[in-house]
Coordinates of N, CA, C and O in Angstrom, one line a residue:
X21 N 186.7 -2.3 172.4 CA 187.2 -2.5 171.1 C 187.6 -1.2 170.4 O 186.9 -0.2 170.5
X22 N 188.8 -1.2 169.8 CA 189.7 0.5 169.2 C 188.8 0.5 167.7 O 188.7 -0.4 166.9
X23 N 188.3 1.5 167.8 CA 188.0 1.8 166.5 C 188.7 3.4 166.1 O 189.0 4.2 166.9
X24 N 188.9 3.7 164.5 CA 189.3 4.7 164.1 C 188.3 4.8 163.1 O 188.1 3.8 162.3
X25 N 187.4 6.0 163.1 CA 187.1 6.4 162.0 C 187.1 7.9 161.0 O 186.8 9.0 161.5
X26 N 187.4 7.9 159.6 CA 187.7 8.9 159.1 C 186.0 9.7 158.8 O 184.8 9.3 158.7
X27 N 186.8 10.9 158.7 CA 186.0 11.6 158.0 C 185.9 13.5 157.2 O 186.6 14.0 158.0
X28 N 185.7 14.2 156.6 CA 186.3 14.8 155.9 C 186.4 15.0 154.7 O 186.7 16.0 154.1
X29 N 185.9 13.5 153.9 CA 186.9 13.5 152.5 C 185.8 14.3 151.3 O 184.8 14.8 151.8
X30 N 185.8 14.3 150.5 CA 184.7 14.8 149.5 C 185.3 15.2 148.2 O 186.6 15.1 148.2
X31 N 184.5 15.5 147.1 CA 184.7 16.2 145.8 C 185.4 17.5 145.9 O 184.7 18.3 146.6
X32 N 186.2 17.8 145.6 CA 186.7 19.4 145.0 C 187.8 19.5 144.1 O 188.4 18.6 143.6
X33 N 187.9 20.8 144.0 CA 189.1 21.2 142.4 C 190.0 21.3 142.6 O 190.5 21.9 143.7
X34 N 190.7 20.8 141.7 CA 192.4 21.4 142.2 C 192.8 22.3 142.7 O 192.6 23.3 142.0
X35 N 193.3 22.4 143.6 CA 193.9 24.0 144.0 C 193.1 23.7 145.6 O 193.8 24.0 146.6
X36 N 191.9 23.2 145.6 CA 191.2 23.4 147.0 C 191.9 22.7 148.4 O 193.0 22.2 148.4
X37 N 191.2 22.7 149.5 CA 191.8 22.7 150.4 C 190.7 21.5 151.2 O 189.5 21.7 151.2
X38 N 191.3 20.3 151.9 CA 190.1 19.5 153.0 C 190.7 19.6 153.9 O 191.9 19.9 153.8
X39 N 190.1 19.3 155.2 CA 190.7 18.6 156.5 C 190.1 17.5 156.5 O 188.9 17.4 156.3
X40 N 190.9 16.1 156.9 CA 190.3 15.0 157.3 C 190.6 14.7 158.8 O 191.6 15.0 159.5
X41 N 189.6 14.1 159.0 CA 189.8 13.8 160.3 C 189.7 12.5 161.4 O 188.5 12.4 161.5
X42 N 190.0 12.0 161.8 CA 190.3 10.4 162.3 C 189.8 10.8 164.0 O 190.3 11.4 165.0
X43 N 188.8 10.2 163.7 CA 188.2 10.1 165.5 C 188.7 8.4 166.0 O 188.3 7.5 165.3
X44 N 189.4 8.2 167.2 CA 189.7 7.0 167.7 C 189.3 7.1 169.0 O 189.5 8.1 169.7
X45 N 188.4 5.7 169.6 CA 187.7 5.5 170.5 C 188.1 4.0 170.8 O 188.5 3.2 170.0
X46 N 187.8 3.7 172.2 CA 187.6 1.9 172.7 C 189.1 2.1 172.8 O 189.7 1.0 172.8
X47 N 189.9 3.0 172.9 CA 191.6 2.3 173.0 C 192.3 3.8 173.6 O 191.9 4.9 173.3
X48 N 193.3 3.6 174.3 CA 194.5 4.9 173.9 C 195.6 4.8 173.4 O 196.5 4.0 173.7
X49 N 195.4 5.9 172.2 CA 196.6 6.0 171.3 C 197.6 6.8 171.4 O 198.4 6.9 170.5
X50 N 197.8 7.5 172.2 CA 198.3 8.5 172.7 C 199.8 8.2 172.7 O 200.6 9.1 172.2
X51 N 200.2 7.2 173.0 CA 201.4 6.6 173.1 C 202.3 6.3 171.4 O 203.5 6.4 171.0
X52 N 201.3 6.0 170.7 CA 201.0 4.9 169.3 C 201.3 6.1 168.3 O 200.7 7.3 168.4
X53 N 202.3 5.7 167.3 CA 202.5 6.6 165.9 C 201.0 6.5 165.1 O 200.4 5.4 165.0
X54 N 200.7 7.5 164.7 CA 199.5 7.5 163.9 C 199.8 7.6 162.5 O 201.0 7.8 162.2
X55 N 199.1 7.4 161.7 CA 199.5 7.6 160.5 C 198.0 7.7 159.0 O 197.0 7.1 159.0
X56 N 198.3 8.1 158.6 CA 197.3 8.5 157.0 C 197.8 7.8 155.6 O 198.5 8.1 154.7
X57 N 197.2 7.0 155.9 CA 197.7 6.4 154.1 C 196.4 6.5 153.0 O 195.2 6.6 153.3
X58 N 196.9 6.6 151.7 CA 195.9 6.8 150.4 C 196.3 5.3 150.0 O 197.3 4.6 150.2
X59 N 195.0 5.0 149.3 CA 194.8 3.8 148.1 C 194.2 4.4 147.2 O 193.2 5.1 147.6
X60 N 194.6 4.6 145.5 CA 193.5 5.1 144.4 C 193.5 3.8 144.1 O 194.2 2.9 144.5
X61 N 192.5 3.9 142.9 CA 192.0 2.3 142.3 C 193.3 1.8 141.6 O 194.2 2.5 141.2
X62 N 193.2 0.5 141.4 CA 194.8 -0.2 140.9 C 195.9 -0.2 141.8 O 196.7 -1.2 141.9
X63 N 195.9 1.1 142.7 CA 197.2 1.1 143.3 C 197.2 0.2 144.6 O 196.3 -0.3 145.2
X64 N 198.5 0.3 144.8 CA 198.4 -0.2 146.1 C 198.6 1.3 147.5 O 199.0 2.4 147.2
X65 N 198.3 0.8 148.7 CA 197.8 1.5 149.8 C 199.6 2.1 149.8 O 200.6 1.5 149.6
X66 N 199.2 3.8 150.1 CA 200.9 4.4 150.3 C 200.7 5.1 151.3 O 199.7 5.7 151.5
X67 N 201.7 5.0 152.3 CA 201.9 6.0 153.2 C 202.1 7.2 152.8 O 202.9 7.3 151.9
X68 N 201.4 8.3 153.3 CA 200.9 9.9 153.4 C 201.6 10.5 154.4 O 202.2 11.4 154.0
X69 N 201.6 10.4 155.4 CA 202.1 11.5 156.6 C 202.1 10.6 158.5 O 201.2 9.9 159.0
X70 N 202.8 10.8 158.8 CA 202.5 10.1 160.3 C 203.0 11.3 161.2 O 203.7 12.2 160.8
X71 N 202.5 11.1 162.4 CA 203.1 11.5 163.2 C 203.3 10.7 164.8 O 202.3 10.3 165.4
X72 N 204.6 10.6 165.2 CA 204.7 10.2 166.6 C 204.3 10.5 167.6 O 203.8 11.6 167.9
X73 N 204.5 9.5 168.5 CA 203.3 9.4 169.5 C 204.3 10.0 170.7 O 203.9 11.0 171.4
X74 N 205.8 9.2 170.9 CA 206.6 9.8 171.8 C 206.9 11.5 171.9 O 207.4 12.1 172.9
X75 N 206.5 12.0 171.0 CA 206.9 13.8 170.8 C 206.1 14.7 170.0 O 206.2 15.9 169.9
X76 N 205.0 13.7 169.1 CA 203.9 14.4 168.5 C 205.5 15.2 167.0 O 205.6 16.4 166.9
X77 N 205.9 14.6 166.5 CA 206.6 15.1 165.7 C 205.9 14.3 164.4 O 205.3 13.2 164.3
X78 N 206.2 15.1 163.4 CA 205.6 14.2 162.3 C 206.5 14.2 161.4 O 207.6 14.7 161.5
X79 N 205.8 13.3 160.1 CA 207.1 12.8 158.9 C 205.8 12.3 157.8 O 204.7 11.7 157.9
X80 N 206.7 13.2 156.6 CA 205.8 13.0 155.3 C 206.6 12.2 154.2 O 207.7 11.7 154.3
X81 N 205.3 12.0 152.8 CA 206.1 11.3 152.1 C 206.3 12.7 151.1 O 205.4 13.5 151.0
X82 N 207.4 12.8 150.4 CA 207.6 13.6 149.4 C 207.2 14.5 149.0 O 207.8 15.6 149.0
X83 N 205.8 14.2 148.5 CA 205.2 14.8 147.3 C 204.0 15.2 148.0 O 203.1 15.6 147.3
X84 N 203.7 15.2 149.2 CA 202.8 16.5 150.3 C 203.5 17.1 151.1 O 203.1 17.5 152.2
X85 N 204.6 17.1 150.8 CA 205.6 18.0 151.9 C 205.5 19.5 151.5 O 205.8 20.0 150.4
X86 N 205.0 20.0 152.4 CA 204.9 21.7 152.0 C 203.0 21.8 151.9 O 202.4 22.8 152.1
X87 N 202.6 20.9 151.7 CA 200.8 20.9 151.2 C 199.9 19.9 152.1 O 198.7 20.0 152.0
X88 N 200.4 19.0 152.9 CA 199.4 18.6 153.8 C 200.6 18.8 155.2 O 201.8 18.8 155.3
X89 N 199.3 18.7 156.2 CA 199.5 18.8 157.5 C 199.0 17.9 158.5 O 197.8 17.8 158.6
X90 N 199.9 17.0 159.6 CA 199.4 16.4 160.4 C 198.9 17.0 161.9 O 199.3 18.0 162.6
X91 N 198.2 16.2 162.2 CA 198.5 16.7 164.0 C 197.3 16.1 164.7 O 196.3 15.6 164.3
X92 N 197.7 16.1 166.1 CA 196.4 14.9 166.6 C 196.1 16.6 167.5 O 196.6 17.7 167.2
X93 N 195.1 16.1 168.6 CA 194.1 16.3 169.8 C 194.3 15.6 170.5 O 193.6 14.7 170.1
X94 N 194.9 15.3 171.7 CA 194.8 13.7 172.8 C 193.4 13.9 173.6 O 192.8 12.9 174.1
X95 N 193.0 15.7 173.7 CA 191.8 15.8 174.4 C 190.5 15.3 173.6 O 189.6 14.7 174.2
X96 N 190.4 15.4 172.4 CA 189.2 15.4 171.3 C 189.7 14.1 171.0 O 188.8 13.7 170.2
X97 N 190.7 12.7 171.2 CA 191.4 11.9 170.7 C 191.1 11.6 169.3 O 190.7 10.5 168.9
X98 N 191.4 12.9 168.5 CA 191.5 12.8 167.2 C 192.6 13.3 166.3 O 193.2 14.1 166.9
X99 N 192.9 13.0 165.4 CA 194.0 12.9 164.2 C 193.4 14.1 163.1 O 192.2 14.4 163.0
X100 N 194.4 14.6 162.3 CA 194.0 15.3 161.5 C 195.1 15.1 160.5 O 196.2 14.5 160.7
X101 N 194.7 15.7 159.1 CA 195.2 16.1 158.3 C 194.9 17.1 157.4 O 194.3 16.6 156.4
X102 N 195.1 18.3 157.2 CA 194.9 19.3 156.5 C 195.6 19.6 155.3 O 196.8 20.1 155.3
X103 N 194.9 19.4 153.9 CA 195.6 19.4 153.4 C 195.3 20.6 152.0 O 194.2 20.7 151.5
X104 N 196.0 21.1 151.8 CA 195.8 22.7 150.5 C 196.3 22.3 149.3 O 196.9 21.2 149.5
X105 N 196.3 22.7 148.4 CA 196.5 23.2 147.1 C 196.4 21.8 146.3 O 197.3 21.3 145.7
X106 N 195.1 21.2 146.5 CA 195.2 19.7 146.3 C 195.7 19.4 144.5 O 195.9 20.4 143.8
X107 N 195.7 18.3 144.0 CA 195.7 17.8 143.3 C 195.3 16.7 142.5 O 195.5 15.8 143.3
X108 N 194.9 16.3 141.7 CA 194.2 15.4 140.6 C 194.7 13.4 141.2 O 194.1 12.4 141.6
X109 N 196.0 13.8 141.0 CA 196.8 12.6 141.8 C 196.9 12.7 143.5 O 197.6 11.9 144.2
X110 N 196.2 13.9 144.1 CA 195.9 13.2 145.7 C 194.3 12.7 145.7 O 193.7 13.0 146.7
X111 N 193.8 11.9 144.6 CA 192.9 11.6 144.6 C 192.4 9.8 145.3 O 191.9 9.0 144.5
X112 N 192.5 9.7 146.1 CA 192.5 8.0 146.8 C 191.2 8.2 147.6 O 190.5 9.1 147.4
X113 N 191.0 6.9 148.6 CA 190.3 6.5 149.7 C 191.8 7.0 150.7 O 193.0 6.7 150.5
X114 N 191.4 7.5 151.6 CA 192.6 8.2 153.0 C 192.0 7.3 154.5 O 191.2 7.6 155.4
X115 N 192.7 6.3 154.4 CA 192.9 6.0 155.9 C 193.3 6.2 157.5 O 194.4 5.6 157.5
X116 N 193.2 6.4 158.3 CA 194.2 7.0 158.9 C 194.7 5.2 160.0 O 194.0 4.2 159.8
X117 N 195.6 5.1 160.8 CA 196.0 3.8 161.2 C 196.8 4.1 162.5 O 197.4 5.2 162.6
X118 N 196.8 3.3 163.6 CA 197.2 3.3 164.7 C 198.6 2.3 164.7 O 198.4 1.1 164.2
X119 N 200.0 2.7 165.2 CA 200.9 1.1 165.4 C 201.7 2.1 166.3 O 201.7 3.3 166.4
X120 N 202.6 0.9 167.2 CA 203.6 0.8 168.0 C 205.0 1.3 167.8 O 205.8 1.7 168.6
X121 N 205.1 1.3 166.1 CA 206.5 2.0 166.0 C 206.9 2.8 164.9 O 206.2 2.4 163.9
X122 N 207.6 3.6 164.6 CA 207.1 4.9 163.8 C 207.7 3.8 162.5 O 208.6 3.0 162.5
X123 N 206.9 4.2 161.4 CA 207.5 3.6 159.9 C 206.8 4.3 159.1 O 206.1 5.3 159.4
X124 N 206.9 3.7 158.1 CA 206.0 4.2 156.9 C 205.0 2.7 156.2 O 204.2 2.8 155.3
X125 N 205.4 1.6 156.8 CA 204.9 0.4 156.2 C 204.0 0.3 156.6 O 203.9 0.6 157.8
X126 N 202.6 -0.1 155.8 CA 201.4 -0.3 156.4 C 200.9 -1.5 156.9 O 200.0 -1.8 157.6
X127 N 201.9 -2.0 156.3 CA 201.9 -3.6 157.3 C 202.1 -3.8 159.0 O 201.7 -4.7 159.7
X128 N 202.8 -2.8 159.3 CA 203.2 -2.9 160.6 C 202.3 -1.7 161.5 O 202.6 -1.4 162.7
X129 N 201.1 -1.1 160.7 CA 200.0 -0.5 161.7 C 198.8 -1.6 162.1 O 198.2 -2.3 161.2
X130 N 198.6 -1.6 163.2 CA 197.5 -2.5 164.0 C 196.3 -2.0 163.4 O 195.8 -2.6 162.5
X131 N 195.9 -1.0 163.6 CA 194.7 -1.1 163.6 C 194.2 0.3 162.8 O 194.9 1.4 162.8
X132 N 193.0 0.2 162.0 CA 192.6 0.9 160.6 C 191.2 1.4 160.3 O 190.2 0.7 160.5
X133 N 191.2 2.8 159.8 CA 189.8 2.8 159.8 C 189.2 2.6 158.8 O 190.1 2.0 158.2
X134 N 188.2 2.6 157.9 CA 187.4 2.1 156.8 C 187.7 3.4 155.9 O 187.4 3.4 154.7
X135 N 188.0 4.0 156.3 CA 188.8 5.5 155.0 C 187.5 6.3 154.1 O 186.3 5.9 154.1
X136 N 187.8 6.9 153.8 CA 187.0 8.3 153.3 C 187.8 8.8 152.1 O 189.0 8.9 152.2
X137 N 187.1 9.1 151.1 CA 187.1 9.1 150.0 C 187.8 10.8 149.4 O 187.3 11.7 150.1
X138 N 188.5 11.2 148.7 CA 188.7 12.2 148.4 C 189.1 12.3 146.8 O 190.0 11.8 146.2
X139 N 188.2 13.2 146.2 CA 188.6 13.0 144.7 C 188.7 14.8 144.3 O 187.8 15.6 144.6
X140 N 190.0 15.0 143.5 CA 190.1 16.2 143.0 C 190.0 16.0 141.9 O 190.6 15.1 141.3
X141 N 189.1 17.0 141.3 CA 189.1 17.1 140.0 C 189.6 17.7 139.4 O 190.0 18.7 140.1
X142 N 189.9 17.9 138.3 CA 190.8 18.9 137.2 C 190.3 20.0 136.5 O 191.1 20.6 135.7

């Protein structure tokens, strides 16, 4: 059975820096676009950052472009994201998600981990 689980996430100040990390097991994703989405409370769940599976190239949304970073390990079969100079509004639960074809919709990733919390404070 594929499981993905995060971890990483925690309390810090604006300006600071996390790595999160997505361990995936029971499956190979290697092939499979990965992807990082945030939910904060009210909102609905947004795509964050992916990267493909055919070339390991990645694709962000907007407003972490320049400030977070993706990238897997196929040896460690884990996912990352690194991200600096945080902010108040990158404050969500961070998922990371496994699917078949590169998007940004989170409707169209299979499979999901239970997410990890990350709150910047001001």
């Amino acid at each position: 059975q594929a499981q993905l689980v995060e971890s990483g996430g925690g309390l810090v100040q604006r300006g600071s820096s996390l790595r999160l990390s997505c361990s995936t097991s029971g499956g190979t994703f290697d092939r499979h676009t990965m992807g990082w989405f945030r939910q904060a409370p009210a909102k609905e769940r947004e795509f964050v950052a992916g990267i493909r599976g055919s070339d390991g190239s990645p694709f962000y949304r907007d407003s972490v472009k320049g400030r977070f970073t993706i990238s897997r390990d196929s040896v460690r079969n884990t996912m990352y994201l690194q991200m600096i100079s945080l902010k108040p509004e990158d404050t969500a639960v961070y998922y990371c998600a496994a699917g078949t074809i590169v998007t940004e919709d989170p409707q169209e990733y299979d499979y999901w981990g239970r997410g990890t919390q990350v709150i910047v404070s001001s």
